[in-house]
Short mmCIF file of C-alpha atoms in Angstrom, two decimals:
data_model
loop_
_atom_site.label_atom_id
_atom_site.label_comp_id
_atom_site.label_asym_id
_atom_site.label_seq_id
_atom_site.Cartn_x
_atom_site.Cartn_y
_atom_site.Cartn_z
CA UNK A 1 -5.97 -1.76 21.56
CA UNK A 2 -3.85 -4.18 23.12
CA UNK A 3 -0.21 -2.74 24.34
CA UNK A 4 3.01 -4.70 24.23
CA UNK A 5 5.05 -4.26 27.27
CA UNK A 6 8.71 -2.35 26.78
CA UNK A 7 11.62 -4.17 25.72
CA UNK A 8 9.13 -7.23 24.65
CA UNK A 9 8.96 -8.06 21.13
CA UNK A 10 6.23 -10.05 19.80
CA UNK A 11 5.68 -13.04 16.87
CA UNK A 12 5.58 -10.77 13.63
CA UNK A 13 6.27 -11.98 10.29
CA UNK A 14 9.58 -10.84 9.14
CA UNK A 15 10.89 -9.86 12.20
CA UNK A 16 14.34 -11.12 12.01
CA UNK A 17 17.53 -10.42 14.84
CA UNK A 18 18.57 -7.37 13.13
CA UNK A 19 15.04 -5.94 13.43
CA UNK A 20 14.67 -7.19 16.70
CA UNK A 21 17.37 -5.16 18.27
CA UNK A 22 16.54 -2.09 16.30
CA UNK A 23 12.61 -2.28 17.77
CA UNK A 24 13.93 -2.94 21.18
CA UNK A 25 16.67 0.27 21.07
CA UNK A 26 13.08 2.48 20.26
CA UNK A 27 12.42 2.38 23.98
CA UNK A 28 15.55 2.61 25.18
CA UNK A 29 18.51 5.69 25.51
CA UNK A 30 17.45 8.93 24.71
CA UNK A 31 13.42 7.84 23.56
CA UNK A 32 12.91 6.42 27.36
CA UNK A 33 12.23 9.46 29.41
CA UNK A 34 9.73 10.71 26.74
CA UNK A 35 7.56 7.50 26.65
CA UNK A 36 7.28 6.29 29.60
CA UNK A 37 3.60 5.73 29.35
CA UNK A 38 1.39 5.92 26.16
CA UNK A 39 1.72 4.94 22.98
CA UNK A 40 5.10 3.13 22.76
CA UNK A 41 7.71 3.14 19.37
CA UNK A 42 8.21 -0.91 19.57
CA UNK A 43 4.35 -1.27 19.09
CA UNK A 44 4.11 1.24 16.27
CA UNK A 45 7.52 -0.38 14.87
CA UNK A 46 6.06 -4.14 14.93
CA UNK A 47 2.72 -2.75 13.40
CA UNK A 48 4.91 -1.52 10.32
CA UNK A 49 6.58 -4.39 9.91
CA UNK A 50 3.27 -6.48 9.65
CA UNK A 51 1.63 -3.96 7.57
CA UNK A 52 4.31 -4.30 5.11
CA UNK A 53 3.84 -8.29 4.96
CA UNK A 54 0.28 -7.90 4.88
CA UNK A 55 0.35 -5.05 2.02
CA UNK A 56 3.50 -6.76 -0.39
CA UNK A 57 2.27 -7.02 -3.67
CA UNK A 58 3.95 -8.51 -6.62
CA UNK A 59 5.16 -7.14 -10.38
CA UNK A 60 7.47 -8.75 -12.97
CA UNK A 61 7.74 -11.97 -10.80
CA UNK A 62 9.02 -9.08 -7.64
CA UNK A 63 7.36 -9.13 -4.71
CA UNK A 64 7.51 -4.95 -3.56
CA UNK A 65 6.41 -4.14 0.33
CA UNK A 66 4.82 -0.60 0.97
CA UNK A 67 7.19 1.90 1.96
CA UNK A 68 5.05 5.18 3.13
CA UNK A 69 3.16 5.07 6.58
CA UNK A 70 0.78 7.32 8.13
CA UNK A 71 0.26 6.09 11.98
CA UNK A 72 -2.82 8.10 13.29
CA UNK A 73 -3.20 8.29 17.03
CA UNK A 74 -4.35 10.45 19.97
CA UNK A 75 -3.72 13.80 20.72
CA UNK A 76 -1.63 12.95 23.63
CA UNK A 77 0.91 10.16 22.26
CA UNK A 78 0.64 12.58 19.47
CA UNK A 79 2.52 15.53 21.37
CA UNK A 80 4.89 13.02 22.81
CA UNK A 81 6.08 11.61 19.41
CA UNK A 82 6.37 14.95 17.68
CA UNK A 83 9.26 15.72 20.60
CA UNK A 84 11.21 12.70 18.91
CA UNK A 85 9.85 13.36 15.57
CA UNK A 86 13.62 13.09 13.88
CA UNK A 87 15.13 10.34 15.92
CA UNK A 88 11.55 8.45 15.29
CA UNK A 89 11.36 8.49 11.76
CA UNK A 90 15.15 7.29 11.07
CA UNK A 91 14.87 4.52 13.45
CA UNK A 92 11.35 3.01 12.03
CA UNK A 93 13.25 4.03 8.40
CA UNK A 94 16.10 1.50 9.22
CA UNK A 95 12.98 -0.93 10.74
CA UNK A 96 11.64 -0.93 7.36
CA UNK A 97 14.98 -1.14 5.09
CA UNK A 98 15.98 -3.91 7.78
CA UNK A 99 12.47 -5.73 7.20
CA UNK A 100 12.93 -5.33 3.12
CA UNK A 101 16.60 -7.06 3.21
CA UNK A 102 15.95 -9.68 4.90
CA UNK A 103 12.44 -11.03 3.53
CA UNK A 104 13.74 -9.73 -0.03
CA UNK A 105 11.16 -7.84 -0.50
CA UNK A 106 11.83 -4.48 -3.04
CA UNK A 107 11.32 -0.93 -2.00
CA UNK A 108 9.77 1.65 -4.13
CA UNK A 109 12.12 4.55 -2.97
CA UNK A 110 13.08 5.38 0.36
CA UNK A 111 10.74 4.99 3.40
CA UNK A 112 8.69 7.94 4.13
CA UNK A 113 6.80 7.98 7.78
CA UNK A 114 4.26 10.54 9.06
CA UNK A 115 2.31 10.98 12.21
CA UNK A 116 -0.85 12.15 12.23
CA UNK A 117 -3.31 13.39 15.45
CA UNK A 118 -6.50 11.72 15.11
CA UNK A 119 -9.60 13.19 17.16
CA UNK A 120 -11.45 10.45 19.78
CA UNK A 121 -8.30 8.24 20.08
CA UNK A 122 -7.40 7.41 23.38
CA UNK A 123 -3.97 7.11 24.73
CA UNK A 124 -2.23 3.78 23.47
CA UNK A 125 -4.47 3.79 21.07
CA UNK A 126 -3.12 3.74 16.98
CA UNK A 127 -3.25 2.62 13.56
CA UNK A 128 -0.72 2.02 10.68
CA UNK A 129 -1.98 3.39 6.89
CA UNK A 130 0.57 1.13 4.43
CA UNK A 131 0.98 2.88 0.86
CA UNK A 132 3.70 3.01 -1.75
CA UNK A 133 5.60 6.15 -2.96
CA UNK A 134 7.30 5.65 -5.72
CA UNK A 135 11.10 6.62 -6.53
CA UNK A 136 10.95 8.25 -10.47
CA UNK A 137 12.46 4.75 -11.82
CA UNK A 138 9.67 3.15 -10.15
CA UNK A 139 6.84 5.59 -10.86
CA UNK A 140 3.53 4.12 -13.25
CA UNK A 141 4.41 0.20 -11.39
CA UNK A 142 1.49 -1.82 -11.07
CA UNK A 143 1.47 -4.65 -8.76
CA UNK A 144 -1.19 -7.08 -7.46
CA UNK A 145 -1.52 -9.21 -4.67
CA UNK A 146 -0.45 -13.00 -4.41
CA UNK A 147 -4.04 -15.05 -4.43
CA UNK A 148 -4.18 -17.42 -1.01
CA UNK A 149 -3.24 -20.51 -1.21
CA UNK A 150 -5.76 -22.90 -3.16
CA UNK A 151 -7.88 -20.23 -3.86
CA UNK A 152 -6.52 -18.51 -6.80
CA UNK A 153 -9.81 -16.05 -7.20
CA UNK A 154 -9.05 -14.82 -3.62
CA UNK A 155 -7.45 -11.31 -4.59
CA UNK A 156 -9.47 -9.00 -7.38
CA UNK A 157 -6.51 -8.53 -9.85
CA UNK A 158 -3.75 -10.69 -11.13
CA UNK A 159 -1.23 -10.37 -13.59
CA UNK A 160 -2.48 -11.92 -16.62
CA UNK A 161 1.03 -14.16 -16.77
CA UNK A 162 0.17 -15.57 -13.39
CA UNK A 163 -3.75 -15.89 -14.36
CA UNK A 164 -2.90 -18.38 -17.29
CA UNK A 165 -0.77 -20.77 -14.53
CA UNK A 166 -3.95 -20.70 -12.78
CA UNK A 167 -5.90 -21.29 -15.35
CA UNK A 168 -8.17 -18.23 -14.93
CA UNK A 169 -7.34 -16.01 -17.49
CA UNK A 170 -10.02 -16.80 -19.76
CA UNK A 171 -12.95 -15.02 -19.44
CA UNK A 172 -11.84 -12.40 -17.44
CA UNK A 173 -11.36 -8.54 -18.69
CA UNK A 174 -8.09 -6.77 -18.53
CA UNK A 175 -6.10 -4.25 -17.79
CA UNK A 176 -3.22 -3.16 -19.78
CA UNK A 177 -0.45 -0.64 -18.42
CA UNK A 178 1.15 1.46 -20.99
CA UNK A 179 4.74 2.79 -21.30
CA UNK A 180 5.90 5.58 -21.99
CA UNK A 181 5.75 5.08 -26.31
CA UNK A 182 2.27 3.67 -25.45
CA UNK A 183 2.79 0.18 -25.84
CA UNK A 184 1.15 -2.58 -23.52
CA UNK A 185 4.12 -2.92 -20.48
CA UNK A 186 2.05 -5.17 -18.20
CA UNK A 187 -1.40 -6.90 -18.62
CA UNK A 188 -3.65 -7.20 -15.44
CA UNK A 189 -6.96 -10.03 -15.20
CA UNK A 190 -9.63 -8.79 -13.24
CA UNK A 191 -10.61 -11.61 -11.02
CA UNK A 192 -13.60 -10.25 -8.69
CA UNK A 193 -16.64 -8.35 -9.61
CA UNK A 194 -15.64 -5.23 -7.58
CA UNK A 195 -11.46 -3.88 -7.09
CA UNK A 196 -10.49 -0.79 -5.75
CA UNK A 197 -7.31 1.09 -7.61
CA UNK A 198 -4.96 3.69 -5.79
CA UNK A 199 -1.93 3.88 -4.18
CA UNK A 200 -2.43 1.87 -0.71
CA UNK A 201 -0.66 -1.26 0.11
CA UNK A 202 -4.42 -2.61 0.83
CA UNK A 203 -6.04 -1.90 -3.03
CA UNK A 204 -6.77 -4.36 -5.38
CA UNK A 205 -4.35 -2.84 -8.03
CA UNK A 206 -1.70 -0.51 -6.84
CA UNK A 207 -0.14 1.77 -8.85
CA UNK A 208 3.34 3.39 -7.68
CA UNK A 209 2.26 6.76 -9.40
CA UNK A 210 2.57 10.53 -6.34
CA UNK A 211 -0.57 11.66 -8.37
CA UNK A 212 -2.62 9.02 -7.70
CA UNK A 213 -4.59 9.39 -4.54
CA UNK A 214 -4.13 6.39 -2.38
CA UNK A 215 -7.82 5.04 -2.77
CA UNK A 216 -8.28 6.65 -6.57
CA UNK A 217 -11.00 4.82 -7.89
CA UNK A 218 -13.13 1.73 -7.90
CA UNK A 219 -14.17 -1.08 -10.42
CA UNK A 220 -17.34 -2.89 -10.56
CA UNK A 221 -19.46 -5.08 -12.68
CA UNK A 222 -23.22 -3.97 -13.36
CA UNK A 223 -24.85 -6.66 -14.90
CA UNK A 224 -23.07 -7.37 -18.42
CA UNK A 225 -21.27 -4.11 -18.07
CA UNK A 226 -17.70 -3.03 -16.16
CA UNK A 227 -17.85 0.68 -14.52
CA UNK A 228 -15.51 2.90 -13.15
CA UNK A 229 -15.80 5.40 -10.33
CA UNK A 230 -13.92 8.22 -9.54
CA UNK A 231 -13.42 7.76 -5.50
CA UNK A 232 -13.16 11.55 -5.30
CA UNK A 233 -9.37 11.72 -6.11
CA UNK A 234 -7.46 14.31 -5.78
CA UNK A 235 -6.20 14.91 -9.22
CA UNK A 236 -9.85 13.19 -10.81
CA UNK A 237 -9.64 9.98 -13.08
CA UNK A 238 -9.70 10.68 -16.89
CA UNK A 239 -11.65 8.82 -19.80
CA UNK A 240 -10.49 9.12 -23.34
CA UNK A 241 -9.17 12.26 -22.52
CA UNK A 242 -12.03 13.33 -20.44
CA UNK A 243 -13.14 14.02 -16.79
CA UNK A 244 -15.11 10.84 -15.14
CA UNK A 245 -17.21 11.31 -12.08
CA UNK A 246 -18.50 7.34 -13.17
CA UNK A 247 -18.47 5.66 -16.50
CA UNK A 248 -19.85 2.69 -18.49
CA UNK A 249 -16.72 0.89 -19.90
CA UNK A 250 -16.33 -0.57 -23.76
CA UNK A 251 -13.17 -2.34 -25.15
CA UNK A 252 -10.46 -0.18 -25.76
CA UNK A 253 -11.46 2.73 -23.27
CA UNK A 254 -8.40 4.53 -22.23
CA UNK A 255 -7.93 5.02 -18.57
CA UNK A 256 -5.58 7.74 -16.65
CA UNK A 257 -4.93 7.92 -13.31
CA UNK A 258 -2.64 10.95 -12.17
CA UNK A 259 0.25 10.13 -15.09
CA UNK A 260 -0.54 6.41 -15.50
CA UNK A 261 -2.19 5.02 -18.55
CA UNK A 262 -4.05 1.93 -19.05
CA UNK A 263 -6.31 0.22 -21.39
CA UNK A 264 -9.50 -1.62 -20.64
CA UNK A 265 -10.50 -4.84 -22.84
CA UNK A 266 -13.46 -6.94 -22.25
CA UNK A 267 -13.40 -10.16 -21.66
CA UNK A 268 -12.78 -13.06 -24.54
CA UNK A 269 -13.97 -16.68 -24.36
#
């Protein structure tokens, strides 16, 4: 992977001034004499930043931005970050509130940053894992991603709101979230034939819930038929009340994933 020289910060979407000098202090003071070579903090920094552009996803006419990150590398830039392990993680913290502010993007609870060793990476080598972790007034959300531009059938799920400006509401099954008295809170269409469900900024439907597993489970359509798998979750996904390794869905099914409930209906003309 390609490394960004130090002090040099690159074209990334929502990089404004503020964030600028905060990425460009990472490899300067007291972080300089530990990286010196490797792995540097600006090009983990910038990578957040884009991950959390690339992963927003949108609720209630907000547009949220992932706020946990696991960055995996080798076992070398590994050591070296651990000895800044403190200072690191409050500086790409500030990167990310910084980032939020001034793209207006919501957070759902405070950034939380890990770094993980990762066998057969060499040095310089990385990647960024975008999820959300949800504060407890923001646990159960579920957000989607904005379709491209022209081609409103580009994402798998959509809220159902935003699917009848489209004009692609009809026909498609649904989703429907359910609050805590178990009434409907938020309706999702199902645009594609396969979604994925979980808690990472990258899933078709993201739910903001600590006991969902960040890629839970997955939706696909079998001939006339919509089933769900269990993508070996932590905490399992439930049925009706029941333990589902896969299952055959029918109109009405109730769906839980760690504490979030939601309702499956089939499609209508």
């Amino acid at each position: 992977m390609r490394r960004a020289g130090a002090g040099i910060i690159g074209s990334v979407s929502g990089v404004g001034k503020g964030i600028e000098q905060k990425l460009e202090g990472l490899v300067e003071g007291f972080f300089t004499k530990v990286f010196r070579s490797g792995l540097q903090p600006v090009e983990v920094g910038k990578r957040i930043v884009r991950e959390m552009g690339d992963g927003r996803t949108v609720s209630v006419n907000r547009t949220y931005a992932p706020n946990e990150f696991r960055v995996f590398m080798g076992s070398d830039d590994h050591e070296r970050f651990l000895q800044m392990e403190g200072g690191l993680k409050k500086e790409f913290s500030e990167v990310v509130i910084e980032a939020a502010k001034d793209n207006r993007w919501n957070l759902m609870g405070l950034p939380e940053i890990t770094f993980e060793e990762v066998d057969g990476y060499v040095k310089g080598e990385f990647k960024v894992e975008a999820s959300f972790a949800s504060a407890p007034e923001e646990q159960n959300r579920v957000s989607t991603h904005e379709p491209k531009a022209g081609d409103p059938q580009s994402t798998g799920a959509i809220s159902f709101g935003a699917a009848e400006k489209l004009g692609i509401a009809a026909g498609n099954p649904q989703l429907l979230l359910l609050d805590d008295a178990g009434n409907p809170s938020e309706k999702i269409s199902l645009t594609k034939q396969l979604l994925v469900i979980g808690r990472m900024s990258s899933n078709d439907i993201v739910i903001s819930d600590a006991n969902i597993s960040r890629r839970h489970a997955e939706l696909r359509k079998d001939g006339s038929r919509w089933v769900l798998k269990d993508l070996g979750s932590t905490n399992g996904t439930v049925v009706n009340g029941k333990l589902a390794s896969e299952h055959a869905l029918k109109d009405g099914d109730r769906l839980t994933f760690g504490t979030s409930e939601l309702v499956f209906k089939e499609a209508t003309g």
